[in-house]
Short mmCIF file of C-alpha atoms in Angstrom, two decimals:
data_model
loop_
_atom_site.label_atom_id
_atom_site.label_comp_id
_atom_site.label_asym_id
_atom_site.label_seq_id
_atom_site.Cartn_x
_atom_site.Cartn_y
_atom_site.Cartn_z
CA MET A 18 -37.68 34.17 218.25
CA GLN A 19 -35.66 35.49 214.57
CA THR A 20 -32.29 35.31 214.33
CA ARG A 21 -29.84 38.02 213.06
CA ILE A 22 -30.05 36.48 209.61
CA GLU A 23 -33.33 36.72 209.21
CA LYS A 24 -33.30 39.84 210.34
CA ILE A 25 -31.51 40.85 207.85
CA VAL A 26 -33.03 39.24 204.86
CA LEU A 27 -36.42 40.33 206.06
CA LYS A 28 -34.62 43.83 206.28
CA THR A 29 -33.58 43.60 202.71
CA LEU A 30 -36.95 42.05 201.24
CA VAL A 31 -39.06 45.16 202.34
CA LYS A 32 -36.59 47.32 201.70
CA GLY A 33 -36.56 46.09 197.94
CA LEU A 34 -40.51 46.09 197.70
CA LEU A 35 -40.85 49.19 199.40
CA VAL A 36 -38.34 50.66 196.18
CA SER A 37 -40.17 48.21 194.23
CA GLY A 38 -44.00 50.17 195.42
CA CYS A 39 -45.12 46.80 196.59
CA LEU A 40 -45.37 46.24 200.65
CA LEU A 41 -45.19 43.37 202.69
CA VAL A 42 -47.96 42.94 205.61
CA SER A 43 -48.58 40.31 208.03
CA GLY A 44 -46.17 38.32 205.94
CA SER A 45 -48.00 38.44 202.53
CA PHE A 46 -47.35 40.65 199.76
CA SER A 47 -50.43 43.30 198.59
CA ARG A 48 -51.04 44.29 195.27
CA CYS A 49 -48.39 46.57 193.50
CA ASN A 50 -50.77 49.53 193.26
CA SER A 51 -48.07 52.57 193.23
CA PRO A 52 -46.25 54.01 190.72
CA GLY A 53 -44.25 51.28 191.09
CA LYS A 54 -46.15 48.65 189.89
CA GLN A 55 -45.44 46.02 187.86
CA GLU A 56 -48.85 44.53 187.37
CA VAL A 57 -52.47 46.37 185.91
CA SER A 58 -54.85 46.91 188.15
CA LEU A 59 -59.03 48.99 187.90
CA GLU A 60 -59.89 51.39 190.85
CA LEU A 61 -63.19 52.19 190.97
CA MET A 62 -62.39 56.06 191.94
CA ASP A 63 -65.52 58.45 193.74
CA SER A 64 -63.54 61.89 192.60
CA LEU A 65 -61.56 62.69 189.58
CA GLN A 66 -57.96 63.60 190.08
CA LEU A 67 -56.93 65.82 187.57
CA THR A 68 -53.68 66.00 188.14
CA ASP A 69 -51.06 64.66 185.46
CA ILE A 70 -53.91 64.41 182.99
CA VAL A 71 -52.37 64.84 179.19
CA LEU A 72 -55.04 64.23 177.22
CA SER A 73 -58.99 64.11 177.85
CA TYR A 74 -62.66 64.73 176.25
CA PRO A 75 -63.98 65.58 179.60
CA HIS A 76 -68.03 66.22 178.37
CA PHE A 77 -70.65 63.28 178.36
CA ASP A 78 -74.32 62.43 178.02
CA LYS A 79 -76.76 61.97 180.82
CA GLY A 80 -78.01 59.43 179.11
CA GLY A 81 -78.14 56.19 176.30
CA ASN A 82 -76.59 52.44 177.02
CA THR A 83 -73.62 52.52 174.68
CA SER A 84 -72.00 49.90 175.69
CA VAL A 85 -69.00 46.89 175.87
CA GLU A 86 -70.56 43.60 175.21
CA ASN A 87 -69.68 40.55 174.70
CA ASP A 88 -73.10 38.57 176.40
CA SER A 89 -73.66 35.20 174.97
CA ASN A 90 -77.08 35.90 174.70
CA PHE A 91 -78.30 36.18 171.98
CA ALA A 92 -81.01 38.11 169.92
CA PHE A 93 -82.05 39.02 166.10
CA LYS A 94 -82.19 42.50 165.45
CA TRP A 95 -85.45 43.13 163.80
CA SER A 96 -88.25 44.67 163.62
CA GLY A 97 -91.10 42.62 162.09
CA GLU A 98 -92.51 39.56 163.75
CA SER A 99 -90.83 36.93 165.29
CA PRO A 100 -91.43 34.20 167.79
CA TYR A 101 -87.84 34.50 169.02
CA GLN A 102 -85.88 36.98 170.70
CA SER A 103 -85.78 40.28 168.37
CA GLY A 104 -85.89 44.11 168.55
CA GLY A 105 -84.95 47.42 167.55
CA ALA A 106 -84.99 47.01 163.58
CA GLY A 107 -82.41 45.24 161.01
CA TYR A 108 -80.08 47.22 158.48
CA PHE A 109 -82.15 48.45 155.23
CA ILE A 110 -81.42 48.00 151.26
CA ASN A 111 -83.26 50.59 150.02
CA ASP A 112 -86.42 52.51 151.68
CA SER A 113 -88.74 50.12 152.26
CA THR A 114 -86.68 47.10 152.70
CA GLU A 115 -85.67 45.81 156.26
CA VAL A 116 -82.82 43.02 156.18
CA PRO A 117 -82.58 41.24 160.02
CA TYR A 118 -79.18 40.15 160.96
CA ILE A 119 -78.30 38.88 164.68
CA LYS A 120 -76.65 41.56 167.27
CA ARG A 121 -72.93 41.80 167.22
CA LYS A 122 -70.38 41.78 170.62
CA ARG A 123 -68.63 45.05 170.37
CA ASP A 124 -65.27 46.40 172.21
CA LEU A 125 -65.89 50.07 172.06
CA GLY A 126 -62.99 52.66 171.93
CA GLN A 127 -61.38 55.93 171.51
CA THR A 128 -59.30 57.77 168.49
CA PHE A 129 -57.01 60.90 169.72
CA THR A 130 -53.65 62.53 168.78
CA TYR A 131 -51.09 64.44 170.78
CA PHE A 132 -49.80 67.79 169.85
CA GLY A 133 -47.54 67.95 172.56
CA GLU A 134 -43.53 68.39 172.36
CA LYS A 135 -42.17 65.59 174.33
CA PRO A 136 -43.04 62.02 174.52
CA PHE A 137 -44.89 60.83 177.83
CA GLN A 138 -46.03 57.02 178.92
CA ILE A 139 -48.82 56.60 179.93
CA SER A 140 -49.83 55.29 182.93
CA SER A 141 -53.53 55.54 183.76
CA LEU A 142 -56.36 55.88 181.48
CA ILE A 143 -59.71 56.92 182.90
CA LEU A 144 -63.40 56.29 181.60
CA ARG A 145 -66.82 56.82 183.36
CA THR A 146 -69.82 54.25 183.24
CA GLY A 147 -72.99 55.75 181.57
CA PHE A 148 -75.57 57.23 182.99
CA GLY A 149 -78.18 54.53 181.05
CA THR A 150 -81.01 52.31 182.02
CA ASN A 151 -78.71 49.39 181.78
CA VAL A 152 -75.29 50.28 183.12
CA VAL A 153 -73.62 47.18 184.80
CA ARG A 154 -75.25 44.23 183.85
CA GLN A 155 -76.12 41.06 186.46
CA ASN A 156 -72.87 38.75 185.51
CA MET A 157 -70.24 41.73 184.51
CA TYR A 158 -69.02 42.33 188.08
CA GLY A 159 -65.74 40.60 188.23
CA GLN A 160 -65.29 39.86 184.64
CA LYS A 161 -61.70 40.37 182.90
CA VAL A 162 -61.39 43.01 181.03
CA SER A 163 -58.52 43.80 178.37
CA ILE A 164 -57.35 47.66 177.15
CA GLN A 165 -55.69 47.70 173.42
CA PHE A 166 -53.29 50.58 172.12
CA MET A 167 -53.10 50.61 168.39
CA GLU A 168 -51.36 53.16 166.69
CA VAL A 169 -53.32 54.99 163.59
CA THR A 170 -52.56 56.26 160.53
CA GLY A 171 -54.20 57.75 157.18
CA GLU A 172 -56.84 60.52 156.98
CA PRO A 173 -60.42 59.93 158.36
CA GLN A 174 -63.26 60.52 155.53
CA ILE A 175 -66.49 60.79 155.75
CA HIS A 176 -68.66 57.89 154.14
CA GLU A 177 -71.97 59.01 153.13
CA ASN A 178 -73.44 55.49 152.88
CA GLY A 179 -75.52 56.64 150.38
CA SER A 180 -78.01 58.24 151.99
CA ASP A 181 -77.19 62.06 151.51
CA GLY A 182 -79.14 65.69 151.01
CA ASP A 183 -82.80 64.81 151.36
CA THR A 184 -82.55 61.12 151.80
CA LYS A 185 -82.62 59.28 154.98
CA ALA A 186 -80.69 57.53 156.44
CA PHE A 187 -80.62 54.09 156.27
CA HIS A 188 -80.08 52.74 160.31
CA GLY A 189 -79.51 55.25 162.43
CA PHE A 190 -80.81 56.96 165.57
CA PRO A 191 -83.55 56.73 166.03
CA HIS A 192 -83.96 52.95 165.55
CA HIS A 193 -87.76 52.28 163.98
CA ARG A 194 -86.92 54.30 160.42
CA GLN A 195 -89.98 53.45 159.16
CA GLN A 196 -91.39 55.08 161.90
CA ARG A 197 -89.47 57.97 162.07
CA GLU A 198 -87.68 60.26 159.56
CA ILE A 199 -83.46 59.58 160.50
CA PRO A 200 -81.47 62.26 159.53
CA ALA A 201 -79.15 61.03 156.46
CA LYS A 202 -76.03 61.82 158.46
CA ARG A 203 -77.24 58.87 161.29
CA ASP A 204 -75.36 56.25 158.85
CA ASP A 205 -72.36 57.89 157.98
CA TYR A 206 -69.13 56.26 158.92
CA MET A 207 -65.22 56.59 158.76
CA ILE A 208 -62.97 55.16 155.95
CA GLY A 209 -59.60 56.37 155.61
CA GLU A 210 -57.76 55.32 158.61
CA THR A 211 -55.45 52.09 159.45
CA TYR A 212 -54.79 50.72 162.97
CA LYS A 213 -52.22 49.00 164.20
CA HIS A 214 -51.96 46.83 167.18
CA LEU A 215 -49.38 48.00 169.65
CA LYS A 216 -49.82 46.82 172.81
CA VAL A 217 -52.18 44.90 175.08
CA PHE A 218 -52.80 44.73 178.96
CA ARG A 219 -54.92 41.88 180.28
CA GLY A 220 -55.71 40.86 183.84
CA PHE A 221 -58.03 43.37 185.28
CA LYS A 222 -60.95 42.09 186.94
CA PHE A 223 -64.20 44.54 186.72
CA PRO A 224 -65.19 45.94 190.54
CA ASP A 225 -67.42 44.06 192.52
CA LYS A 226 -70.76 45.04 193.64
CA THR A 227 -69.38 45.78 197.13
CA ASP A 228 -66.45 48.05 195.28
CA PHE A 229 -69.49 49.91 194.26
CA GLY A 230 -70.97 50.34 197.31
CA PHE A 231 -73.55 47.31 197.64
CA GLU A 232 -73.94 45.81 200.75
CA ASN A 233 -72.41 42.20 199.66
CA ASP A 234 -71.45 40.54 196.45
CA ASP A 235 -74.73 37.99 196.74
CA ILE A 236 -77.64 40.59 196.02
CA GLN A 237 -79.17 41.12 192.82
CA VAL A 238 -78.54 44.16 191.56
CA ASP A 239 -80.24 46.40 189.18
CA PRO A 240 -78.28 47.84 186.10
CA ASN A 241 -80.16 51.20 185.91
CA ASP A 242 -79.20 51.73 189.96
CA LYS A 243 -77.83 55.32 190.53
CA ARG A 244 -74.63 53.95 192.10
CA LEU A 245 -73.40 52.36 189.27
CA LYS A 246 -74.36 55.70 187.20
CA GLY A 247 -70.92 58.29 186.23
CA ARG A 248 -68.42 56.47 187.76
CA LEU A 249 -65.30 56.33 187.18
CA LEU A 250 -63.10 53.58 186.07
CA ARG A 251 -59.10 53.95 186.40
CA PHE A 252 -57.40 51.56 184.37
CA ASN A 253 -53.79 51.38 185.29
CA PHE A 254 -50.60 50.14 183.49
CA PRO A 255 -47.63 48.26 184.73
CA THR A 256 -44.41 50.53 185.07
CA ASN A 257 -41.99 48.30 182.76
CA LYS A 258 -44.66 47.95 179.84
CA ARG A 259 -46.11 51.10 179.38
CA VAL A 260 -47.02 52.67 176.19
CA THR A 261 -45.18 55.49 174.65
CA ILE A 262 -46.69 58.35 172.98
CA GLU A 263 -44.92 60.15 170.68
CA PRO A 264 -46.01 63.64 169.50
CA ASP A 265 -47.91 64.60 165.97
CA LYS A 266 -49.22 60.74 165.81
CA THR A 267 -52.44 59.83 166.73
CA TYR A 268 -53.45 56.38 168.45
CA ALA A 269 -56.50 54.27 169.94
CA PHE A 270 -57.60 52.52 172.80
CA MET A 271 -60.06 49.49 173.04
CA VAL A 272 -61.69 48.57 176.12
CA MET A 273 -62.25 44.38 175.83
CA ILE A 274 -64.57 42.52 177.76
CA ASP A 275 -62.38 39.34 177.64
CA SER A 276 -64.48 36.54 177.21
CA LEU A 277 -67.92 35.39 175.85
CA ALA A 278 -70.03 35.05 178.93
CA SER A 279 -73.92 35.86 179.67
CA ASP A 280 -75.02 38.44 180.53
CA VAL A 281 -71.72 40.97 180.40
CA GLY A 282 -71.46 43.96 179.49
CA PHE A 283 -71.08 47.66 180.15
CA THR A 284 -71.93 51.40 179.03
CA LEU A 285 -69.15 53.97 179.01
CA ALA A 286 -70.15 57.62 179.41
CA ASN A 287 -70.04 59.83 176.16
CA ASN A 288 -71.17 62.45 173.71
CA TYR A 289 -73.30 61.14 170.93
CA GLU A 290 -72.46 64.25 169.25
CA GLY A 291 -69.51 64.54 170.33
CA SER A 292 -66.95 67.18 170.03
CA TYR A 293 -63.49 66.41 170.09
CA GLU A 294 -61.23 67.33 167.48
CA ASN A 295 -58.29 65.43 167.40
CA GLY A 296 -60.01 61.59 166.87
CA HIS A 297 -63.40 59.77 167.35
CA GLY A 298 -65.32 56.72 169.08
CA ILE A 299 -64.54 53.41 167.00
CA ARG A 300 -65.98 50.08 167.92
CA ARG A 301 -64.73 46.38 166.94
CA GLU A 302 -68.11 45.15 165.75
CA GLY A 303 -68.12 40.93 165.30
CA LYS A 304 -66.02 39.06 163.31
CA GLY A 305 -66.08 42.88 161.16
CA VAL A 306 -68.45 41.49 158.04
CA PHE A 307 -70.40 44.38 156.73
CA PRO A 308 -72.38 44.96 156.45
CA PRO A 309 -74.22 42.03 158.97
CA VAL A 310 -74.76 38.70 157.72
CA PRO A 311 -78.42 38.30 157.22
CA ALA A 312 -80.05 35.79 159.25
CA ASP A 313 -83.91 33.97 159.24
CA VAL A 314 -85.83 34.89 161.91
CA ASN A 315 -88.31 32.32 161.62
CA PHE A 316 -85.74 29.89 162.75
CA PRO A 317 -84.03 29.66 166.25
CA ILE A 318 -80.48 31.71 166.32
CA THR A 319 -79.12 28.04 166.58
CA HIS A 320 -80.55 26.91 163.58
CA GLU A 321 -78.33 25.73 160.93
CA LYS A 322 -80.17 28.11 159.02
CA ASN A 323 -78.21 31.30 160.89
CA SER A 324 -74.89 29.44 161.68
CA HIS A 325 -73.19 31.86 159.33
CA ALA A 326 -75.17 35.04 160.58
CA LEU A 327 -74.15 33.74 164.69
CA GLN A 328 -70.81 33.32 163.54
CA SER A 329 -69.80 36.59 161.87
CA SER A 330 -72.00 38.56 165.47
CA LYS A 331 -69.39 36.58 167.84
CA LEU A 332 -66.29 38.94 168.35
CA PRO A 333 -62.75 36.45 167.10
CA LEU A 334 -62.37 33.82 169.89
CA VAL A 335 -58.79 33.74 169.48
CA PHE A 336 -57.54 36.66 171.65
CA GLU A 337 -54.55 37.62 168.81
CA GLN A 338 -56.75 37.52 165.83
CA ARG A 339 -58.99 39.90 167.92
CA LEU A 340 -56.35 42.42 168.27
CA GLU A 341 -55.40 42.24 164.79
CA GLN A 342 -59.26 42.79 163.63
CA GLN A 343 -59.32 47.00 162.24
CA PRO A 344 -62.20 48.50 163.98
CA GLY A 345 -64.70 49.67 161.78
CA THR A 346 -68.34 49.94 160.77
CA ASN A 347 -70.62 50.49 157.80
CA GLY A 348 -73.26 52.26 159.31
CA TYR A 349 -75.26 49.31 160.83
CA PRO A 350 -76.42 50.24 163.45
CA ASP A 351 -75.43 53.24 165.10
CA VAL A 352 -72.14 54.34 164.51
CA ASP A 353 -69.23 56.14 165.95
CA THR A 354 -69.07 58.92 163.68
CA TRP A 355 -70.47 61.63 166.10
CA ARG A 356 -69.34 59.94 169.40
CA ASP A 357 -66.96 60.60 171.97
CA LEU A 358 -65.70 58.72 174.97
CA ASN A 359 -65.31 60.75 177.84
CA PHE A 360 -61.50 59.83 178.57
CA TYR A 361 -58.33 61.07 180.68
CA LEU A 362 -54.80 59.75 179.68
CA GLN A 363 -52.27 60.10 182.92
CA LYS A 364 -48.94 60.02 182.85
CA GLU A 365 -46.59 59.44 185.80
CA PRO A 366 -46.41 62.50 188.46
#
């Protein structure tokens, strides 16, 4: 039986927890997922809650494998023959010379501009998984994910990358340039913008298999399973650490898989030919060396001849350095110049 003092203490605790948005259940504390939460949380949503959406781009294609990726399985980008794992194409330095490199790890994001009258704080970011054939890789479930916000200054300008008019792009979709003509704009990229780190939110846990509706977390799931496609991921931010968005300013968010690990990555729904007028897709590629460091496809990726190329393909291992690295490409491979992510930014009700 509880004493009067114990009852008073318990009543005070519960009252304080309800005010802060947490709940005391069976003597233990649950996660604080209410509007008063003081920690991050990642929800898998079945339907889009459109209330309190301040900024969005609602369009997306029903295909493609545009992915956030930090996979420790490395491969050459090379359309020729190699005794080692390779695929796609390298980059081209003229009309016929293809240069192989090592596929780079990647963070993905989007710039956006706010034209409202009053500042607001972002309570949630909603993104959609893609509709391709490799939506969630085998070991992605339960991995830690981070969201970075940056302030963007300068005016974006298109760099034609040396291919314009009747000149075929040196790289881009379709991948096999020597077999099919690629429109000149496919290797264009953005210049003129500077990205200043504002805040990063760490500790998001990517949903488990059971969250997606599978019977348990031990089964093998085909990355092409329809239950993975077009699902909504809502990243909720702590009340006391939110990013404030000011009128007439441009910002960006970046989605990051924290650690290099085997077979991790997931796709994000997007328009390859996006129509969002107030921003564009961005990516952080490896260590930001452009063009990619050439690789020698006659030797293993781990061979000393490929050490420089391998290191440049990895995202910075020191997290602070990764946050400070400017997003960007220089047209190799398919760039995000024309791409817009399907996204929604929510404020608190």
